[in-house]
């Protein structure tokens, strides 16, 4: 078993056929998701992921019937079904089944829910390479549902990731509408210089991730200064270290930015250690 999905009151193995061509989400993109991690029998911040999934659904105009507490209970059950040795991605999802009164609007009460948990090897601590993504920008709150983890935001990120792959990078730095650093195509970004850490301040163009926020707290508690502020591309050229945070790899150092060789440094290593130590306090099994 590599995938387990809870839908309509039943657990299903594999990839069950759920959406049809008339479902609103299928052709108009009214779908949100969240993604937590479980490994070594632990599930760090899964409660926060469950809560954000519900908030994202409401942001798209949906009326979710499941509460964060109910979702968290299902998350824990799915992790236990896989066992303590499994490295898992734990993904709740909401979507609209029907359209509403307007020409393309959603019917809030047609909101559907599933939880999909599947095997996904951890990349925590492994180095990655970044380039500067020039083909896309992060949208503004007026032009996209940037306060939600909405699936409709990801095709734009996919375009940026394709550009980076063609250039030989693992991922890419994406700018906001004003040309300042927002995040990567799929994760939040940090830089360190002279012992001080900086990360882009949430300005409505990107989600300040759960792993990002946890890492900020852990570093500050450890006595490391973390500034949440506007970050320019010039600062990436001068940084001693760059690292990213996200659910795919939690904390990952950057070994190359454009043509700069960046050996993983002590602050990124410390952030990784702090996060993993915290994660191991969040035991499920």
PDB file of C-alpha atoms in Angstrom:
ATOM      1  CA  UNK A   1       0.000   0.000   0.000  1.00  0.00           C
ATOM      2  CA  UNK A   2       1.479   3.373  -0.990  1.00  0.00           C
ATOM      3  CA  UNK A   3      -1.695   5.525  -0.959  1.00  0.00           C
ATOM      4  CA  UNK A   4      -4.689   5.621   1.367  1.00  0.00           C
ATOM      5  CA  UNK A   5      -7.647   7.950   0.766  1.00  0.00           C
ATOM      6  CA  UNK A   6     -10.566   8.683   3.073  1.00  0.00           C
ATOM      7  CA  UNK A   7     -13.608   9.791   1.089  1.00  0.00           C
ATOM      8  CA  UNK A   8     -17.323   9.631   1.659  1.00  0.00           C
ATOM      9  CA  UNK A   9     -16.908   7.807   4.970  1.00  0.00           C
ATOM     10  CA  UNK A  10     -14.671   4.996   3.666  1.00  0.00           C
ATOM     11  CA  UNK A  11     -10.944   4.297   3.354  1.00  0.00           C
ATOM     12  CA  UNK A  12      -9.793   3.444  -0.190  1.00  0.00           C
ATOM     13  CA  UNK A  13      -6.398   2.130  -1.281  1.00  0.00           C
ATOM     14  CA  UNK A  14      -4.740   3.561  -4.376  1.00  0.00           C
ATOM     15  CA  UNK A  15      -6.057   6.437  -6.475  1.00  0.00           C
ATOM     16  CA  UNK A  16      -9.890   6.284  -6.465  1.00  0.00           C
ATOM     17  CA  UNK A  17     -11.855   7.978  -9.249  1.00  0.00           C
ATOM     18  CA  UNK A  18     -13.722  10.789  -7.482  1.00  0.00           C
ATOM     19  CA  UNK A  19     -14.187  13.817  -9.779  1.00  0.00           C
ATOM     20  CA  UNK A  20     -16.448  13.840 -12.801  1.00  0.00           C
ATOM     21  CA  UNK A  21     -16.567  16.210 -15.795  1.00  0.00           C
ATOM     22  CA  UNK A  22     -19.531  18.158 -14.363  1.00  0.00           C
ATOM     23  CA  UNK A  23     -17.901  18.775 -10.987  1.00  0.00           C
ATOM     24  CA  UNK A  24     -17.173  22.468 -10.552  1.00  0.00           C
ATOM     25  CA  UNK A  25     -13.641  21.745  -9.352  1.00  0.00           C
ATOM     26  CA  UNK A  26     -12.883  19.620 -12.410  1.00  0.00           C
ATOM     27  CA  UNK A  27     -13.266  22.402 -14.932  1.00  0.00           C
ATOM     28  CA  UNK A  28     -13.262  25.634 -12.903  1.00  0.00           C
ATOM     29  CA  UNK A  29     -10.553  24.875 -10.347  1.00  0.00           C
ATOM     30  CA  UNK A  30     -12.486  25.321  -7.095  1.00  0.00           C
ATOM     31  CA  UNK A  31     -10.215  23.075  -5.035  1.00  0.00           C
ATOM     32  CA  UNK A  32      -7.891  23.616  -2.089  1.00  0.00           C
ATOM     33  CA  UNK A  33      -5.514  21.317  -0.273  1.00  0.00           C
ATOM     34  CA  UNK A  34      -2.994  21.241   2.517  1.00  0.00           C
ATOM     35  CA  UNK A  35       0.037  19.082   3.071  1.00  0.00           C
ATOM     36  CA  UNK A  36       1.527  17.916   6.316  1.00  0.00           C
ATOM     37  CA  UNK A  37       4.261  15.391   6.955  1.00  0.00           C
ATOM     38  CA  UNK A  38       4.568  12.301   9.094  1.00  0.00           C
ATOM     39  CA  UNK A  39       7.789  10.356   9.679  1.00  0.00           C
ATOM     40  CA  UNK A  40       9.260   8.231  12.454  1.00  0.00           C
ATOM     41  CA  UNK A  41       5.724   7.976  13.844  1.00  0.00           C
ATOM     42  CA  UNK A  42       5.554  11.762  14.337  1.00  0.00           C
ATOM     43  CA  UNK A  43       3.330  14.373  12.686  1.00  0.00           C
ATOM     44  CA  UNK A  44       4.664  17.898  13.277  1.00  0.00           C
ATOM     45  CA  UNK A  45       2.010  20.632  13.249  1.00  0.00           C
ATOM     46  CA  UNK A  46      -0.658  18.444  11.630  1.00  0.00           C
ATOM     47  CA  UNK A  47      -3.240  20.358  13.666  1.00  0.00           C
ATOM     48  CA  UNK A  48      -2.165  23.586  11.983  1.00  0.00           C
ATOM     49  CA  UNK A  49      -2.396  21.974   8.546  1.00  0.00           C
ATOM     50  CA  UNK A  50      -5.925  20.760   9.295  1.00  0.00           C
ATOM     51  CA  UNK A  51      -6.904  24.241  10.433  1.00  0.00           C
ATOM     52  CA  UNK A  52      -5.422  25.900   7.328  1.00  0.00           C
ATOM     53  CA  UNK A  53      -7.242  23.488   5.036  1.00  0.00           C
ATOM     54  CA  UNK A  54     -10.554  24.662   6.476  1.00  0.00           C
ATOM     55  CA  UNK A  55      -9.536  28.339   6.203  1.00  0.00           C
ATOM     56  CA  UNK A  56      -8.484  27.839   2.585  1.00  0.00           C
ATOM     57  CA  UNK A  57     -11.830  26.281   1.728  1.00  0.00           C
ATOM     58  CA  UNK A  58     -13.684  29.225   3.215  1.00  0.00           C
ATOM     59  CA  UNK A  59     -11.435  31.614   1.308  1.00  0.00           C
ATOM     60  CA  UNK A  60     -12.708  30.070  -1.941  1.00  0.00           C
ATOM     61  CA  UNK A  61     -16.302  30.540  -0.823  1.00  0.00           C
ATOM     62  CA  UNK A  62     -16.843  26.942   0.242  1.00  0.00           C
ATOM     63  CA  UNK A  63     -18.699  25.794   3.335  1.00  0.00           C
ATOM     64  CA  UNK A  64     -16.634  22.908   4.748  1.00  0.00           C
ATOM     65  CA  UNK A  65     -18.541  20.529   6.989  1.00  0.00           C
ATOM     66  CA  UNK A  66     -15.483  18.903   8.596  1.00  0.00           C
ATOM     67  CA  UNK A  67     -13.802  20.651  11.517  1.00  0.00           C
ATOM     68  CA  UNK A  68     -10.012  20.824  12.007  1.00  0.00           C
ATOM     69  CA  UNK A  69     -10.375  18.478  14.982  1.00  0.00           C
ATOM     70  CA  UNK A  70     -12.197  15.881  12.866  1.00  0.00           C
ATOM     71  CA  UNK A  71      -9.608  16.180  10.104  1.00  0.00           C
ATOM     72  CA  UNK A  72      -6.733  15.807  12.569  1.00  0.00           C
ATOM     73  CA  UNK A  73      -8.285  12.605  13.919  1.00  0.00           C
ATOM     74  CA  UNK A  74      -8.398  11.167  10.377  1.00  0.00           C
ATOM     75  CA  UNK A  75      -4.804  12.283   9.771  1.00  0.00           C
ATOM     76  CA  UNK A  76      -3.632  10.400  12.839  1.00  0.00           C
ATOM     77  CA  UNK A  77      -5.614   7.317  11.859  1.00  0.00           C
ATOM     78  CA  UNK A  78      -4.070   7.271   8.389  1.00  0.00           C
ATOM     79  CA  UNK A  79      -0.542   7.589   9.804  1.00  0.00           C
ATOM     80  CA  UNK A  80      -1.151   4.704  12.189  1.00  0.00           C
ATOM     81  CA  UNK A  81      -2.391   2.542   9.315  1.00  0.00           C
ATOM     82  CA  UNK A  82       0.977   2.976   7.563  1.00  0.00           C
ATOM     83  CA  UNK A  83       3.100   2.440  10.664  1.00  0.00           C
ATOM     84  CA  UNK A  84       5.950   4.304  12.326  1.00  0.00           C
ATOM     85  CA  UNK A  85       8.584   3.596   9.660  1.00  0.00           C
ATOM     86  CA  UNK A  86       6.680   5.212   6.779  1.00  0.00           C
ATOM     87  CA  UNK A  87       7.614   8.661   5.453  1.00  0.00           C
ATOM     88  CA  UNK A  88       4.298  10.202   4.484  1.00  0.00           C
ATOM     89  CA  UNK A  89       2.627  13.204   2.892  1.00  0.00           C
ATOM     90  CA  UNK A  90      -0.742  13.852   4.583  1.00  0.00           C
ATOM     91  CA  UNK A  91      -3.091  15.856   2.347  1.00  0.00           C
ATOM     92  CA  UNK A  92      -6.629  17.023   3.192  1.00  0.00           C
ATOM     93  CA  UNK A  93      -8.597  18.508   0.289  1.00  0.00           C
ATOM     94  CA  UNK A  94     -11.865  20.417  -0.224  1.00  0.00           C
ATOM     95  CA  UNK A  95     -13.605  21.207  -3.505  1.00  0.00           C
ATOM     96  CA  UNK A  96     -16.900  22.394  -4.985  1.00  0.00           C
ATOM     97  CA  UNK A  97     -19.115  19.793  -6.587  1.00  0.00           C
ATOM     98  CA  UNK A  98     -21.612  22.243  -8.068  1.00  0.00           C
ATOM     99  CA  UNK A  99     -21.812  25.770  -9.378  1.00  0.00           C
ATOM    100  CA  UNK A 100     -23.679  28.542  -7.609  1.00  0.00           C
ATOM    101  CA  UNK A 101     -26.041  31.328  -8.607  1.00  0.00           C
ATOM    102  CA  UNK A 102     -23.500  33.229 -10.703  1.00  0.00           C
ATOM    103  CA  UNK A 103     -22.179  32.122 -14.084  1.00  0.00           C
ATOM    104  CA  UNK A 104     -19.020  30.497 -12.670  1.00  0.00           C
ATOM    105  CA  UNK A 105     -19.477  30.809  -8.906  1.00  0.00           C
ATOM    106  CA  UNK A 106     -19.406  27.903  -6.455  1.00  0.00           C
ATOM    107  CA  UNK A 107     -22.283  26.421  -4.511  1.00  0.00           C
ATOM    108  CA  UNK A 108     -20.842  26.712  -0.976  1.00  0.00           C
ATOM    109  CA  UNK A 109     -22.842  23.779   0.363  1.00  0.00           C
ATOM    110  CA  UNK A 110     -21.650  21.419  -2.384  1.00  0.00           C
ATOM    111  CA  UNK A 111     -18.254  21.344  -0.644  1.00  0.00           C
ATOM    112  CA  UNK A 112     -16.659  17.886  -0.708  1.00  0.00           C
ATOM    113  CA  UNK A 113     -13.794  16.541   1.401  1.00  0.00           C
ATOM    114  CA  UNK A 114     -11.139  13.843   1.262  1.00  0.00           C
ATOM    115  CA  UNK A 115      -7.903  13.002   3.010  1.00  0.00           C
ATOM    116  CA  UNK A 116      -5.128  11.405   0.967  1.00  0.00           C
ATOM    117  CA  UNK A 117      -2.053  10.022   2.747  1.00  0.00           C
ATOM    118  CA  UNK A 118       0.749   8.471   0.740  1.00  0.00           C
ATOM    119  CA  UNK A 119       4.359   7.356   0.808  1.00  0.00           C
ATOM    120  CA  UNK A 120       6.681  10.284   0.054  1.00  0.00           C
ATOM    121  CA  UNK A 121      10.381   9.956   0.976  1.00  0.00           C
ATOM    122  CA  UNK A 122      11.768  12.808   3.054  1.00  0.00           C
ATOM    123  CA  UNK A 123      14.379  15.145   1.568  1.00  0.00           C
ATOM    124  CA  UNK A 124      14.976  17.013   4.814  1.00  0.00           C
ATOM    125  CA  UNK A 125      18.483  18.426   5.049  1.00  0.00           C
ATOM    126  CA  UNK A 126      19.471  17.525   1.488  1.00  0.00           C
ATOM    127  CA  UNK A 127      20.980  20.411  -0.530  1.00  0.00           C
ATOM    128  CA  UNK A 128      19.245  21.958  -3.520  1.00  0.00           C
ATOM    129  CA  UNK A 129      20.132  24.515  -6.179  1.00  0.00           C
ATOM    130  CA  UNK A 130      18.248  27.706  -7.036  1.00  0.00           C
ATOM    131  CA  UNK A 131      18.112  30.080  -9.953  1.00  0.00           C
ATOM    132  CA  UNK A 132      16.225  33.343 -10.378  1.00  0.00           C
ATOM    133  CA  UNK A 133      12.898  32.605 -12.041  1.00  0.00           C
ATOM    134  CA  UNK A 134      12.109  35.172 -14.742  1.00  0.00           C
ATOM    135  CA  UNK A 135       9.065  33.639 -16.444  1.00  0.00           C
ATOM    136  CA  UNK A 136       6.541  34.180 -13.627  1.00  0.00           C
ATOM    137  CA  UNK A 137       5.709  36.468 -10.703  1.00  0.00           C
ATOM    138  CA  UNK A 138       3.626  35.860  -7.606  1.00  0.00           C
ATOM    139  CA  UNK A 139       0.091  37.312  -7.965  1.00  0.00           C
ATOM    140  CA  UNK A 140      -1.447  40.016  -5.785  1.00  0.00           C
ATOM    141  CA  UNK A 141      -4.410  39.309  -3.488  1.00  0.00           C
ATOM    142  CA  UNK A 142      -6.660  41.189  -5.925  1.00  0.00           C
ATOM    143  CA  UNK A 143      -5.760  38.866  -8.802  1.00  0.00           C
ATOM    144  CA  UNK A 144      -5.737  35.433  -7.123  1.00  0.00           C
ATOM    145  CA  UNK A 145      -6.761  33.713  -3.845  1.00  0.00           C
ATOM    146  CA  UNK A 146      -3.310  34.132  -2.333  1.00  0.00           C
ATOM    147  CA  UNK A 147      -4.582  33.633   1.226  1.00  0.00           C
ATOM    148  CA  UNK A 148      -5.540  30.029   0.396  1.00  0.00           C
ATOM    149  CA  UNK A 149      -3.515  26.946  -0.467  1.00  0.00           C
ATOM    150  CA  UNK A 150      -5.515  26.780  -3.668  1.00  0.00           C
ATOM    151  CA  UNK A 151      -4.744  24.386  -6.497  1.00  0.00           C
ATOM    152  CA  UNK A 152      -5.400  27.110  -9.077  1.00  0.00           C
ATOM    153  CA  UNK A 153      -2.197  28.864  -7.964  1.00  0.00           C
ATOM    154  CA  UNK A 154       0.036  25.941  -8.831  1.00  0.00           C
ATOM    155  CA  UNK A 155       0.010  25.900 -12.664  1.00  0.00           C
ATOM    156  CA  UNK A 156       1.851  29.229 -12.516  1.00  0.00           C
ATOM    157  CA  UNK A 157       4.426  27.710 -10.158  1.00  0.00           C
ATOM    158  CA  UNK A 158       4.713  24.717 -12.470  1.00  0.00           C
ATOM    159  CA  UNK A 159       5.652  27.047 -15.336  1.00  0.00           C
ATOM    160  CA  UNK A 160       8.411  28.510 -13.187  1.00  0.00           C
ATOM    161  CA  UNK A 161       9.628  25.083 -12.125  1.00  0.00           C
ATOM    162  CA  UNK A 162       9.829  24.026 -15.778  1.00  0.00           C
ATOM    163  CA  UNK A 163      11.990  27.065 -16.539  1.00  0.00           C
ATOM    164  CA  UNK A 164      14.314  26.199 -13.670  1.00  0.00           C
ATOM    165  CA  UNK A 165      14.588  22.541 -14.691  1.00  0.00           C
ATOM    166  CA  UNK A 166      15.618  23.586 -18.214  1.00  0.00           C
ATOM    167  CA  UNK A 167      18.360  25.725 -16.682  1.00  0.00           C
ATOM    168  CA  UNK A 168      19.563  22.860 -14.497  1.00  0.00           C
ATOM    169  CA  UNK A 169      18.291  24.042 -11.117  1.00  0.00           C
ATOM    170  CA  UNK A 170      16.263  22.192  -8.504  1.00  0.00           C
ATOM    171  CA  UNK A 171      13.948  25.151  -7.890  1.00  0.00           C
ATOM    172  CA  UNK A 172      13.759  28.889  -8.461  1.00  0.00           C
ATOM    173  CA  UNK A 173      13.357  32.168  -6.621  1.00  0.00           C
ATOM    174  CA  UNK A 174      10.054  33.837  -7.537  1.00  0.00           C
ATOM    175  CA  UNK A 175       9.512  37.599  -7.186  1.00  0.00           C
ATOM    176  CA  UNK A 176       6.392  39.464  -6.164  1.00  0.00           C
ATOM    177  CA  UNK A 177       4.657  42.073  -8.318  1.00  0.00           C
ATOM    178  CA  UNK A 178       7.085  44.766  -7.119  1.00  0.00           C
ATOM    179  CA  UNK A 179      10.173  42.735  -7.995  1.00  0.00           C
ATOM    180  CA  UNK A 180      11.141  41.738  -4.465  1.00  0.00           C
ATOM    181  CA  UNK A 181      11.847  38.173  -3.344  1.00  0.00           C
ATOM    182  CA  UNK A 182       8.660  36.272  -2.421  1.00  0.00           C
ATOM    183  CA  UNK A 183       9.555  32.566  -2.162  1.00  0.00           C
ATOM    184  CA  UNK A 184      10.616  29.715  -4.424  1.00  0.00           C
ATOM    185  CA  UNK A 185       8.305  27.944  -6.862  1.00  0.00           C
ATOM    186  CA  UNK A 186       7.216  25.621  -4.053  1.00  0.00           C
ATOM    187  CA  UNK A 187       8.688  26.684  -0.696  1.00  0.00           C
ATOM    188  CA  UNK A 188       9.618  29.616   1.507  1.00  0.00           C
ATOM    189  CA  UNK A 189      13.123  31.042   1.447  1.00  0.00           C
ATOM    190  CA  UNK A 190      15.581  32.307   4.072  1.00  0.00           C
ATOM    191  CA  UNK A 191      19.007  33.901   3.779  1.00  0.00           C
ATOM    192  CA  UNK A 192      21.717  34.496   6.362  1.00  0.00           C
ATOM    193  CA  UNK A 193      24.471  37.088   6.439  1.00  0.00           C
ATOM    194  CA  UNK A 194      26.827  37.868   9.288  1.00  0.00           C
ATOM    195  CA  UNK A 195      24.830  35.599  11.580  1.00  0.00           C
ATOM    196  CA  UNK A 196      21.492  37.340  10.987  1.00  0.00           C
ATOM    197  CA  UNK A 197      18.659  35.552   9.184  1.00  0.00           C
ATOM    198  CA  UNK A 198      16.143  37.278   6.905  1.00  0.00           C
ATOM    199  CA  UNK A 199      13.004  35.954   5.241  1.00  0.00           C
ATOM    200  CA  UNK A 200      10.446  37.828   3.105  1.00  0.00           C
ATOM    201  CA  UNK A 201       7.714  39.441   5.167  1.00  0.00           C
ATOM    202  CA  UNK A 202       4.239  38.108   4.302  1.00  0.00           C
ATOM    203  CA  UNK A 203       2.807  40.755   1.973  1.00  0.00           C
ATOM    204  CA  UNK A 204      -0.212  38.924   0.560  1.00  0.00           C
ATOM    205  CA  UNK A 205       1.557  37.520  -2.494  1.00  0.00           C
ATOM    206  CA  UNK A 206       2.534  34.174  -0.937  1.00  0.00           C
ATOM    207  CA  UNK A 207       1.630  31.905   1.966  1.00  0.00           C
ATOM    208  CA  UNK A 208       3.820  32.180   5.029  1.00  0.00           C
ATOM    209  CA  UNK A 209       4.114  28.427   5.443  1.00  0.00           C
ATOM    210  CA  UNK A 210       3.559  26.439   8.608  1.00  0.00           C
ATOM    211  CA  UNK A 211       7.098  25.027   8.430  1.00  0.00           C
ATOM    212  CA  UNK A 212       8.418  28.556   7.764  1.00  0.00           C
ATOM    213  CA  UNK A 213       6.669  29.991  10.801  1.00  0.00           C
ATOM    214  CA  UNK A 214       7.806  27.106  12.992  1.00  0.00           C
ATOM    215  CA  UNK A 215      11.418  27.586  11.833  1.00  0.00           C
ATOM    216  CA  UNK A 216      11.280  31.317  12.605  1.00  0.00           C
ATOM    217  CA  UNK A 217      10.116  30.558  16.148  1.00  0.00           C
ATOM    218  CA  UNK A 218      12.701  27.836  16.704  1.00  0.00           C
ATOM    219  CA  UNK A 219      15.601  29.989  15.505  1.00  0.00           C
ATOM    220  CA  UNK A 220      14.531  32.950  17.622  1.00  0.00           C
ATOM    221  CA  UNK A 221      14.169  30.746  20.700  1.00  0.00           C
ATOM    222  CA  UNK A 222      17.711  29.490  20.026  1.00  0.00           C
ATOM    223  CA  UNK A 223      18.969  33.083  20.153  1.00  0.00           C
ATOM    224  CA  UNK A 224      19.359  33.671  16.398  1.00  0.00           C
ATOM    225  CA  UNK A 225      18.039  36.959  15.036  1.00  0.00           C
ATOM    226  CA  UNK A 226      15.399  36.466  12.333  1.00  0.00           C
ATOM    227  CA  UNK A 227      14.136  39.482  10.402  1.00  0.00           C
ATOM    228  CA  UNK A 228      10.848  39.300   8.496  1.00  0.00           C
ATOM    229  CA  UNK A 229      11.190  42.102   5.968  1.00  0.00           C
ATOM    230  CA  UNK A 230      11.433  43.015   2.301  1.00  0.00           C
ATOM    231  CA  UNK A 231      14.241  41.036   0.658  1.00  0.00           C
ATOM    232  CA  UNK A 232      15.823  42.147  -2.620  1.00  0.00           C
ATOM    233  CA  UNK A 233      17.483  39.988  -5.256  1.00  0.00           C
ATOM    234  CA  UNK A 234      20.777  41.797  -4.593  1.00  0.00           C
ATOM    235  CA  UNK A 235      20.793  40.306  -1.094  1.00  0.00           C
ATOM    236  CA  UNK A 236      20.784  36.798  -2.551  1.00  0.00           C
ATOM    237  CA  UNK A 237      24.034  37.672  -4.317  1.00  0.00           C
ATOM    238  CA  UNK A 238      25.604  38.682  -0.998  1.00  0.00           C
ATOM    239  CA  UNK A 239      24.159  36.062   1.379  1.00  0.00           C
ATOM    240  CA  UNK A 240      26.460  33.757   3.317  1.00  0.00           C
ATOM    241  CA  UNK A 241      23.750  31.080   3.304  1.00  0.00           C
ATOM    242  CA  UNK A 242      20.393  30.447   1.663  1.00  0.00           C
ATOM    243  CA  UNK A 243      17.962  27.769   2.769  1.00  0.00           C
ATOM    244  CA  UNK A 244      14.331  26.865   2.197  1.00  0.00           C
ATOM    245  CA  UNK A 245      11.448  25.521   4.228  1.00  0.00           C
ATOM    246  CA  UNK A 246       8.446  23.529   3.059  1.00  0.00           C
ATOM    247  CA  UNK A 247       6.655  20.248   3.508  1.00  0.00           C
ATOM    248  CA  UNK A 248       8.472  18.373   0.765  1.00  0.00           C
ATOM    249  CA  UNK A 249      11.880  18.780   2.380  1.00  0.00           C
ATOM    250  CA  UNK A 250      11.217  20.703   5.598  1.00  0.00           C
ATOM    251  CA  UNK A 251      14.543  22.597   5.995  1.00  0.00           C
ATOM    252  CA  UNK A 252      16.951  22.330   3.048  1.00  0.00           C
ATOM    253  CA  UNK A 253      20.228  24.207   2.475  1.00  0.00           C
ATOM    254  CA  UNK A 254      21.011  25.749  -0.909  1.00  0.00           C
ATOM    255  CA  UNK A 255      24.331  24.654  -2.370  1.00  0.00           C
ATOM    256  CA  UNK A 256      24.210  26.917  -5.438  1.00  0.00           C
ATOM    257  CA  UNK A 257      22.351  30.106  -6.340  1.00  0.00           C
ATOM    258  CA  UNK A 258      22.735  31.027 -10.011  1.00  0.00           C
ATOM    259  CA  UNK A 259      26.532  30.901 -10.518  1.00  0.00           C
ATOM    260  CA  UNK A 260      27.370  31.223  -6.798  1.00  0.00           C
ATOM    261  CA  UNK A 261      28.733  28.170  -5.020  1.00  0.00           C
ATOM    262  CA  UNK A 262      27.181  28.092  -1.554  1.00  0.00           C
ATOM    263  CA  UNK A 263      28.320  25.299   0.704  1.00  0.00           C
ATOM    264  CA  UNK A 264      25.630  24.495   3.297  1.00  0.00           C
ATOM    265  CA  UNK A 265      26.354  26.635   6.332  1.00  0.00           C
ATOM    266  CA  UNK A 266      25.934  26.456  10.116  1.00  0.00           C
ATOM    267  CA  UNK A 267      22.662  28.377  10.401  1.00  0.00           C
ATOM    268  CA  UNK A 268      20.872  26.175   7.869  1.00  0.00           C
ATOM    269  CA  UNK A 269      22.241  23.125   9.674  1.00  0.00           C
ATOM    270  CA  UNK A 270      21.033  24.532  12.991  1.00  0.00           C
ATOM    271  CA  UNK A 271      17.576  25.256  11.567  1.00  0.00           C
ATOM    272  CA  UNK A 272      17.368  21.670  10.313  1.00  0.00           C
ATOM    273  CA  UNK A 273      18.456  20.254  13.668  1.00  0.00           C
ATOM    274  CA  UNK A 274      16.001  22.420  15.591  1.00  0.00           C
ATOM    275  CA  UNK A 275      13.118  21.500  13.325  1.00  0.00           C
ATOM    276  CA  UNK A 276      13.790  17.769  13.441  1.00  0.00           C
ATOM    277  CA  UNK A 277      14.099  17.879  17.227  1.00  0.00           C
ATOM    278  CA  UNK A 278      10.746  19.644  17.435  1.00  0.00           C
ATOM    279  CA  UNK A 279       9.147  17.208  14.980  1.00  0.00           C
ATOM    280  CA  UNK A 280      10.158  14.237  17.115  1.00  0.00           C
ATOM    281  CA  UNK A 281       8.157  15.653  20.027  1.00  0.00           C
ATOM    282  CA  UNK A 282       4.970  15.387  17.940  1.00  0.00           C
ATOM    283  CA  UNK A 283       4.487  11.643  18.281  1.00  0.00           C
ATOM    284  CA  UNK A 284       1.421   9.879  16.876  1.00  0.00           C
ATOM    285  CA  UNK A 285       2.510   6.251  17.088  1.00  0.00           C
TER     286      UNK A 285
END
